[in-house]
CSV table of C-alpha atoms in Angstrom, one decimal:
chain,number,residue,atom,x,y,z
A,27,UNK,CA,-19.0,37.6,9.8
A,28,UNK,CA,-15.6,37.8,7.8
A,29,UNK,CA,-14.8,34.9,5.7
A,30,UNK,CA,-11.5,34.2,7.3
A,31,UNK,CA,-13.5,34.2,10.6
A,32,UNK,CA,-15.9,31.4,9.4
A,33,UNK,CA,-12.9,29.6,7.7
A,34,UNK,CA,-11.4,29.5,11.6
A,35,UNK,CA,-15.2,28.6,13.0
A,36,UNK,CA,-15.2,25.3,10.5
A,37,UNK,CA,-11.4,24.5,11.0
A,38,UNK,CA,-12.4,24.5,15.1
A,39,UNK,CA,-15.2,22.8,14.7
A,40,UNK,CA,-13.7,20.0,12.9
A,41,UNK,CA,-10.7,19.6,15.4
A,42,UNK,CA,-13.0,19.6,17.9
A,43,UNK,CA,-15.0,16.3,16.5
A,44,UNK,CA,-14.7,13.5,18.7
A,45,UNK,CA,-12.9,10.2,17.6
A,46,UNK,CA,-15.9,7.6,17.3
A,47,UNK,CA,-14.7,4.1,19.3
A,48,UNK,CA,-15.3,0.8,16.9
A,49,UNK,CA,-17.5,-1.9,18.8
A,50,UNK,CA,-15.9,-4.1,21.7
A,51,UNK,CA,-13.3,-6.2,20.6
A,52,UNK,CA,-12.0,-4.4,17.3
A,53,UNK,CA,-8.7,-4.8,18.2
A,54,UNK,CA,-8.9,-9.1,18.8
A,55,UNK,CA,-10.5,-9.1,15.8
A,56,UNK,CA,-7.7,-7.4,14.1
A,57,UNK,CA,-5.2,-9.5,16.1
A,58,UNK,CA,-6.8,-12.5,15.1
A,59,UNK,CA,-7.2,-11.7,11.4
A,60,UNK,CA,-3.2,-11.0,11.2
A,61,UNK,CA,-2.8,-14.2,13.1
A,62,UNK,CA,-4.9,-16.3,10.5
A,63,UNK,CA,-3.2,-14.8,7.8
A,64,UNK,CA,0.6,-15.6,9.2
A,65,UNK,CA,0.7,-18.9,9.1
A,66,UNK,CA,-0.3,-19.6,5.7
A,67,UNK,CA,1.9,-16.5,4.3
A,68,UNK,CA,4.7,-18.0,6.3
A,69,UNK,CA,3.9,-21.4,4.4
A,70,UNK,CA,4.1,-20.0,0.7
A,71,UNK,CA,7.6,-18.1,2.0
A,72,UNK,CA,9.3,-21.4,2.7
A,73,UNK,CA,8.0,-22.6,-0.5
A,74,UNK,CA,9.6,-19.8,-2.5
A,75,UNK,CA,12.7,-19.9,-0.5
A,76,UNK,CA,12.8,-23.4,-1.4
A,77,UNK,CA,12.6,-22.6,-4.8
A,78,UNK,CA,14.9,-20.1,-4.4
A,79,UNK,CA,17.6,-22.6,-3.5
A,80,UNK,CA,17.0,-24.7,-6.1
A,81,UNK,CA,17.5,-22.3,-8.7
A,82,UNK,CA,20.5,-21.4,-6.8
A,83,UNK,CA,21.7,-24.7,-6.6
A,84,UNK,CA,21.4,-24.6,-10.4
A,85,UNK,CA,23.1,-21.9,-11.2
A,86,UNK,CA,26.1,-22.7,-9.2
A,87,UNK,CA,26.3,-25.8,-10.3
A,88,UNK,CA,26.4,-24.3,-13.9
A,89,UNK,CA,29.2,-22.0,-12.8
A,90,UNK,CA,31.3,-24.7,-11.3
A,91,UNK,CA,30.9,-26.5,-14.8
A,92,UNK,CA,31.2,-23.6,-16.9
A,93,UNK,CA,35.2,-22.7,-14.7
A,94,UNK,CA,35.9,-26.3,-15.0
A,95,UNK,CA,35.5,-26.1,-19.0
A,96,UNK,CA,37.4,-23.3,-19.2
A,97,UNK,CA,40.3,-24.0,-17.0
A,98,UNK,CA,40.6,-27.4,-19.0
A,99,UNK,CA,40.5,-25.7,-22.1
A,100,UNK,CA,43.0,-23.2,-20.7
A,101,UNK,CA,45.6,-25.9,-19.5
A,102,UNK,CA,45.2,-28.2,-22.8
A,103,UNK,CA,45.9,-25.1,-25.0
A,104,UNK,CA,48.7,-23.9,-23.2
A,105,UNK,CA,51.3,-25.5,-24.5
A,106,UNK,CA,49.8,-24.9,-28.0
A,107,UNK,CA,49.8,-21.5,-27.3
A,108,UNK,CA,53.6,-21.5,-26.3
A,109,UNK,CA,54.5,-22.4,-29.9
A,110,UNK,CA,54.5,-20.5,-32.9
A,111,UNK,CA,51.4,-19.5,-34.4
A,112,UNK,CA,49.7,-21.7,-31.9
A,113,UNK,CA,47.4,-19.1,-31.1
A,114,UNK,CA,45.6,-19.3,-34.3
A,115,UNK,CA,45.9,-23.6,-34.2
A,116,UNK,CA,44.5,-23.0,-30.5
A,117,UNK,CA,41.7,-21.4,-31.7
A,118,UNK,CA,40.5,-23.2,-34.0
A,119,UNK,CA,41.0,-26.5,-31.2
A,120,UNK,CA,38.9,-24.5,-29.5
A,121,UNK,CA,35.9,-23.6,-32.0
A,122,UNK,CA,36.0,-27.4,-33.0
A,123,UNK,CA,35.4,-28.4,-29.7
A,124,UNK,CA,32.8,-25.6,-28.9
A,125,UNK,CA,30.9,-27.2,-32.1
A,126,UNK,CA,31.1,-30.6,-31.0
A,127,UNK,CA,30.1,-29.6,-27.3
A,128,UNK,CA,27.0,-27.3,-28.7
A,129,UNK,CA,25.9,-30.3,-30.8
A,130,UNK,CA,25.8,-32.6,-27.7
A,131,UNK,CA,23.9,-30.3,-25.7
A,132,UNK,CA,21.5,-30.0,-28.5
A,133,UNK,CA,20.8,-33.2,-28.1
A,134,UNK,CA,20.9,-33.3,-24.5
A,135,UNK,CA,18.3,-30.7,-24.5
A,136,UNK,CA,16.4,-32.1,-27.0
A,137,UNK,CA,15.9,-35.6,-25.2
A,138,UNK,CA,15.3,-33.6,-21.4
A,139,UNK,CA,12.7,-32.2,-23.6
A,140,UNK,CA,11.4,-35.4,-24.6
A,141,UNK,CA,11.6,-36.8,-21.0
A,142,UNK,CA,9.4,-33.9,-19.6
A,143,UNK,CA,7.3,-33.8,-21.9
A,144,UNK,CA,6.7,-37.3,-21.3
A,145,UNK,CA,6.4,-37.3,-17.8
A,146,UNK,CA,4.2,-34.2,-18.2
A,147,UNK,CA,1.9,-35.4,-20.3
A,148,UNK,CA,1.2,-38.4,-17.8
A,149,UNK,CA,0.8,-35.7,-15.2
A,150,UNK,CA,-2.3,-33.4,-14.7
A,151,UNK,CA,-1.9,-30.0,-15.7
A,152,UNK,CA,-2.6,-28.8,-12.3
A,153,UNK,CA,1.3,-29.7,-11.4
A,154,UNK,CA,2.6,-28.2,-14.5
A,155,UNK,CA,0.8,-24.8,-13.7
A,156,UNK,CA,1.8,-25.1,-9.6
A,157,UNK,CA,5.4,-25.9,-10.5
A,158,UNK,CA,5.1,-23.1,-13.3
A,159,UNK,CA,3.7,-20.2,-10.7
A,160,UNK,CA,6.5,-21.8,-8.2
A,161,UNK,CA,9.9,-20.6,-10.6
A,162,UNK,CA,7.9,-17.4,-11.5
A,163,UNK,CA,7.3,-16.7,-7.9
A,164,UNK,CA,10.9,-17.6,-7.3
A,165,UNK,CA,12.5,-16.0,-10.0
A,166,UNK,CA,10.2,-12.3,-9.2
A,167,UNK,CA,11.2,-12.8,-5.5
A,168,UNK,CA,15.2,-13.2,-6.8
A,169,UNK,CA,15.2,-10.5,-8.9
A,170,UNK,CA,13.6,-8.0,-6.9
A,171,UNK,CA,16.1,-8.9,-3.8
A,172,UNK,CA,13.7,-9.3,-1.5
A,173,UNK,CA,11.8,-5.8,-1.1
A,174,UNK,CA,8.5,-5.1,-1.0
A,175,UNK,CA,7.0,-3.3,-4.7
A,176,UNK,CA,5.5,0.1,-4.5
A,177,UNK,CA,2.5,-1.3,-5.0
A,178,UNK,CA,-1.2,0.2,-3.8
A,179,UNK,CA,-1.9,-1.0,-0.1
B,6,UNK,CA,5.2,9.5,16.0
B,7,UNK,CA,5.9,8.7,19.3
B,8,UNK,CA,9.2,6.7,20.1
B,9,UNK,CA,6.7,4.1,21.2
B,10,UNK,CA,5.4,3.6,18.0
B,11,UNK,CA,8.7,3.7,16.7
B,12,UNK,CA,9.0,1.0,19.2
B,13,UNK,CA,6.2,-0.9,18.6
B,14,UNK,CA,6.7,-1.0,14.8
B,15,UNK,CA,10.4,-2.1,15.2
B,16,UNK,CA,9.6,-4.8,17.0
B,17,UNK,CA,6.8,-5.6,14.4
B,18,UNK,CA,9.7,-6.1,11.9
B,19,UNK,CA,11.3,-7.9,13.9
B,20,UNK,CA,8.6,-10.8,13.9
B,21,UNK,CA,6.8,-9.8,17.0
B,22,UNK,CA,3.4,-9.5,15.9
B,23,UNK,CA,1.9,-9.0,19.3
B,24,UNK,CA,3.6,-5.4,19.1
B,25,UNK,CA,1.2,-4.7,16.2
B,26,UNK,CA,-1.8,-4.9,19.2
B,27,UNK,CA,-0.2,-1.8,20.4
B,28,UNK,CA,-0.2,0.1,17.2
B,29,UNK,CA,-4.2,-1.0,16.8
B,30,UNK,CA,-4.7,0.3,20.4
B,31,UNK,CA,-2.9,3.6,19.4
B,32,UNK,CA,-4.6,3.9,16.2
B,33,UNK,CA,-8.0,2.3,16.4
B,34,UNK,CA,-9.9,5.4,16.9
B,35,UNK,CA,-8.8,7.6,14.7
B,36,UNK,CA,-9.0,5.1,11.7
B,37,UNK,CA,-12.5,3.9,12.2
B,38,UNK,CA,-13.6,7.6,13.1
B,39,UNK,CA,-12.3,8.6,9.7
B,40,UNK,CA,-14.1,5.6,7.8
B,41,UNK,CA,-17.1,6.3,9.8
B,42,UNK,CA,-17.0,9.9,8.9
B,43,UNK,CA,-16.5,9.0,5.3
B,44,UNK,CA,-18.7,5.5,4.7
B,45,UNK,CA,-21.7,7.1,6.9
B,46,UNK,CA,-22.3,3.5,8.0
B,47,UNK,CA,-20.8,1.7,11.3
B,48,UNK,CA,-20.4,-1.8,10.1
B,49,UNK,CA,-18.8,-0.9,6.7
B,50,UNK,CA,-16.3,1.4,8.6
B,51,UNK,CA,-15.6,-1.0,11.6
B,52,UNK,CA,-14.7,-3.6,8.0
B,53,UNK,CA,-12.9,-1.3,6.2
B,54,UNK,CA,-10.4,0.2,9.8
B,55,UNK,CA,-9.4,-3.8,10.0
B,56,UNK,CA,-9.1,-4.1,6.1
B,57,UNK,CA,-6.6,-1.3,7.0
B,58,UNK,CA,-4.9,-2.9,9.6
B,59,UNK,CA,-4.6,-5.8,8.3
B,60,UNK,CA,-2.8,-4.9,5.4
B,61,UNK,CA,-0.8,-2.2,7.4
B,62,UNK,CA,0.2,-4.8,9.0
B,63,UNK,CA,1.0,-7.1,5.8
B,64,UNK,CA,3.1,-4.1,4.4
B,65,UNK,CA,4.8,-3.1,7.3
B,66,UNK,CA,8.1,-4.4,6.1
B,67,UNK,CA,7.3,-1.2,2.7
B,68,UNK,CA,7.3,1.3,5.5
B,69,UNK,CA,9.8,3.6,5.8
B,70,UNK,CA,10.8,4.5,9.1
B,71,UNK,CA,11.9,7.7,8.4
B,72,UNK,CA,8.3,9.4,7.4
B,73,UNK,CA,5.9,9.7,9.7
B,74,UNK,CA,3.8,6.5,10.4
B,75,UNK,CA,0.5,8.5,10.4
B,76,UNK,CA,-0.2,9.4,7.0
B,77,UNK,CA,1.3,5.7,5.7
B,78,UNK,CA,-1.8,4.5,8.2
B,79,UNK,CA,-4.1,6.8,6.4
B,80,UNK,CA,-3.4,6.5,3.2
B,81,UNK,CA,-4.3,2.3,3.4
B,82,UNK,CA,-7.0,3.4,5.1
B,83,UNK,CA,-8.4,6.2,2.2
B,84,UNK,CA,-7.7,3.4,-0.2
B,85,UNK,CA,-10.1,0.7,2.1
B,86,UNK,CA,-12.4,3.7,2.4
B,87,UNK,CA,-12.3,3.8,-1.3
B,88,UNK,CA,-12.5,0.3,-2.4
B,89,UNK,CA,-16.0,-0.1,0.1
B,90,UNK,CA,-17.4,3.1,-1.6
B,91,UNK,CA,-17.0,1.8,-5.1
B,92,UNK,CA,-17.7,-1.5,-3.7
B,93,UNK,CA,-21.6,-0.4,-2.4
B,94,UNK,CA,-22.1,1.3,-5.7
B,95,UNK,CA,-21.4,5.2,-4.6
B,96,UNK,CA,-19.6,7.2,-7.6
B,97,UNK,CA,-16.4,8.2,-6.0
B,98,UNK,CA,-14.2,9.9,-8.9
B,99,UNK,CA,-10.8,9.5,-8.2
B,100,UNK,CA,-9.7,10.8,-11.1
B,101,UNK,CA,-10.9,14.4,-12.8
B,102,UNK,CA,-12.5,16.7,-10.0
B,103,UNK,CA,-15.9,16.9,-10.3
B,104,UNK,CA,-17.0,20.2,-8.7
B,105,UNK,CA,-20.3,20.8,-7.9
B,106,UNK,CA,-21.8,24.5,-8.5
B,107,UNK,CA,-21.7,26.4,-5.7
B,108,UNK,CA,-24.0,30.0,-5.0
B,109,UNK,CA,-22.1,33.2,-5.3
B,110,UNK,CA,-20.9,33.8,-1.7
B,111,UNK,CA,-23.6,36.4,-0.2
B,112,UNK,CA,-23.2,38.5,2.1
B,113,UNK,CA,-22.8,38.0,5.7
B,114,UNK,CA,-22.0,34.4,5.5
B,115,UNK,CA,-23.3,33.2,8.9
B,116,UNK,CA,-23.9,35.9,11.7
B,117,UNK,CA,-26.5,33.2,13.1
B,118,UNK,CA,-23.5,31.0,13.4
B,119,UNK,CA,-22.3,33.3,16.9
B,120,UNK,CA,-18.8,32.0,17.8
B,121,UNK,CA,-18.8,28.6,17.4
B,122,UNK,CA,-20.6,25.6,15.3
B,123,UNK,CA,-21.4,23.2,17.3
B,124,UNK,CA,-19.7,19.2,16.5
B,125,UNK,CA,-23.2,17.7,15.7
B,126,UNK,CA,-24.1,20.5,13.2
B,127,UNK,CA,-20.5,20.3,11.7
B,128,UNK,CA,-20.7,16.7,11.7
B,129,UNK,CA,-23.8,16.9,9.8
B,130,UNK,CA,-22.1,19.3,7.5
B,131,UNK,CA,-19.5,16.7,6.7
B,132,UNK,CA,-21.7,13.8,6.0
B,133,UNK,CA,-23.6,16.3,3.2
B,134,UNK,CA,-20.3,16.7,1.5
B,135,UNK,CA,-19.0,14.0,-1.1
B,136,UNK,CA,-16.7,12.1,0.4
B,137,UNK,CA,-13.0,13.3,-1.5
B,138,UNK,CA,-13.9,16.9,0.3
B,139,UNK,CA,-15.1,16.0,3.8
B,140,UNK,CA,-11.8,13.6,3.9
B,141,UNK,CA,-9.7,16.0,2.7
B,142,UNK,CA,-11.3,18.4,5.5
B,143,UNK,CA,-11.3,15.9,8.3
B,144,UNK,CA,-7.6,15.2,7.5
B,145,UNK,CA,-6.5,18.8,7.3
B,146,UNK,CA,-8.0,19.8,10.5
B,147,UNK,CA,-9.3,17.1,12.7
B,148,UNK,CA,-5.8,15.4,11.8
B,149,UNK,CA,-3.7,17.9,11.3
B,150,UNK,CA,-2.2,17.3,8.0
B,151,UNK,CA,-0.6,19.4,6.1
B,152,UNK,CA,-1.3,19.5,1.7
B,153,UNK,CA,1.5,17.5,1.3
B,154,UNK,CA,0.6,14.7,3.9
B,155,UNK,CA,-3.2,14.9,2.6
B,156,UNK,CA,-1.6,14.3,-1.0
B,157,UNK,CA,0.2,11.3,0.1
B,158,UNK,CA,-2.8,9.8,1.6
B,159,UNK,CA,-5.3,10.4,-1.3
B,160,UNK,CA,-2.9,10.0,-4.2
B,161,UNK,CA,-3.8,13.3,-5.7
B,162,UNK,CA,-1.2,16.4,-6.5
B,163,UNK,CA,-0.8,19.0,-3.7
B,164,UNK,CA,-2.4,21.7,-5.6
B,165,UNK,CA,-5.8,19.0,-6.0
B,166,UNK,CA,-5.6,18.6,-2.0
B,167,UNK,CA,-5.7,22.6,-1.8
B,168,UNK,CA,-8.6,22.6,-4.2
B,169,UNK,CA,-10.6,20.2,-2.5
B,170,UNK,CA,-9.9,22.1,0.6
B,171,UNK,CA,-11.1,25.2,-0.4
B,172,UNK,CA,-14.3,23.9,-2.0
B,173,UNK,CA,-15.4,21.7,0.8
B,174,UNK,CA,-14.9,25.0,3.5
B,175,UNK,CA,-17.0,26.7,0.5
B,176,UNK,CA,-19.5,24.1,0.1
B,177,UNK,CA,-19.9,24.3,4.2
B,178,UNK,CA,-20.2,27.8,4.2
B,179,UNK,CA,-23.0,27.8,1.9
B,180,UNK,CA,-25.1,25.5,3.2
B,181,UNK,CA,-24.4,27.1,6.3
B,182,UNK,CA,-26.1,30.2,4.6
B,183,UNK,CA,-28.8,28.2,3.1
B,184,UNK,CA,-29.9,26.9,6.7
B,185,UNK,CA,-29.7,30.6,7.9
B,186,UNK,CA,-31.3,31.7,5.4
B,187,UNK,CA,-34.3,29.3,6.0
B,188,UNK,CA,-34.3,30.3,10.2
């Protein structure tokens, strides 16, 4: 017998296996796997979409502030800038006040600081580590928009 | 894929899990005859088909509807296949091909083998193979796969697929001598 010819035999041979069938009730126990499993994946997605919107919230709240700064800058400047040299005067308005604002929020993040470290310390670590996990998962779920990774299933 | 499965998979994505049922009915066969085939062992492969599904099912959102939904299936099951291999301890090197030696190819490779070889005797044949070259077999031919599918569903390079391939129709072929050459 020719190679080829027992190549074919093997290739048939295989085709031709019959598909085993798993044990009654393979498929409800799938179905009822899935369904154990939804709920409490469903349960951790509303927990990252709530920290979601908190970060959100943040970070348009930090825009708002950040366009309000610089339109008031903006509007106290302008008539300095009209003048001569008032651009350079302007400026240096501008750096003073960036100085003096930097130094306050220094110290405003210096005493948050404080605070949380106060109010963490009185906590157990277990809350620091959940809330922890909760902005990573947040901020991983943010930045990758959503999808799915590539990852091995 | 049929446009039922097409179907049955949108509607999975679109939160109706009872549509997944349907993919399980279509699909429960073939996955747990492919575990069986490779884990030798009922209720390791009945474990390691709804490992599969389950996490087909978990995924489903990574699929992309354009490939075929076959070989996607597969490949999650190859890796549950894998996972319960290393897990019971059997060396299953994923990594650098470890061929076995096989006899020079003799002459006359099976005349006793008529026209046909029967599916318990090929079965057998399969279950005497390591597991990377009966899968890649099985796939190739029992679900007709081409190299490129098979590569996608044991994460190995085309050319390692066609490798596999030809030593596992090798290895079969000589133990199909070696039993004729005991008759």
């Amino acid at each position: 017998m020719k190679a080829d010819n027992t190549d074919k035999l093997i290739a048939k041979a295989i085709a031709g296996l019959p598909y085993r069938r798993p044990s009654a009730g393979f498929r409800a126990r799938v179905m009822s796997e899935i369904a154990a499993q939804v709920p409490a994946e469903a349960g951790f997605g509303w927990i990252v979409k709530a920290s979601e919107l908190i970060m959100a919230a943040w970070g348009g709240a930090l825009v708002l502030l950040s366009a309000g700064f610089l339109y008031r800058v903006f509007s106290e400047n302008a008539e300095l800038l009209a003048q001569p040299g008032g651009l350079g005067q302007a400026l240096k308005l501008t750096a003073a006040r960036g100085a003096l604002l930097s130094g306050k929020l220094a110290a405003a993040v210096s005493l948050g600081s404080d605070l949380g470290a106060t109010v963490l310390n009185m906590m157990p670590p277990v809350y620091e580590i959940a809330a922890a996990a909760l902005i990573c998962a947040g901020i991983i779920k943010a930045v990758s928009g959503g999808r799915m990774a590539a990852q091995r299933i | 894929m049929s446009e039922t499965e097409i179907e049955l998979v949108g509607r999975c994505l679109g939160g109706d899990n009872s549509a997944f049922a349907g993919i399980v009915e279509a699909y429960q066969d073939r996955i747990y005859s492919f575990a069986l085939r490779l884990l030798r062992d009922p209720v390791a492969a009945e474990d390691a088909a709804q490992e599969a599904f389950v996490k087909a099912f978990r995924a489903l959102s990574s699929y992309n509807t354009a490939q075929p939904f076959s070989p996607w299936l597969f490949r999650i099951a190859h890796n549950a296949c894998m996972d319960a291999l290393r897990a019971g301890s059997r060396n299953v090197s994923m990594d650098d091909e470890n061929f076995p030696d096989l006899p020079d190819r003799g002459p006359g490779v099976a005349e006793s083998v008529s026209d046909s070889i029967d599916s318990e005797r090929i079965e057998a044949l399969l279950a005497s193979l390591p597991p990377l070259y009966s899968e890649a077999l099985q796939l190739q031919y029992r679900e007709d796969m081409g190299p490129a599918e098979i590569a996608r569903v044991m994460g190995v390079p085309e050319g390692t697929v066609k490798a596999r391939l030809f030593r596992g129709r090798e290895m079969i072929k000589a133990k199909l001598r070696a039993a004729d050459a005991t008759v």
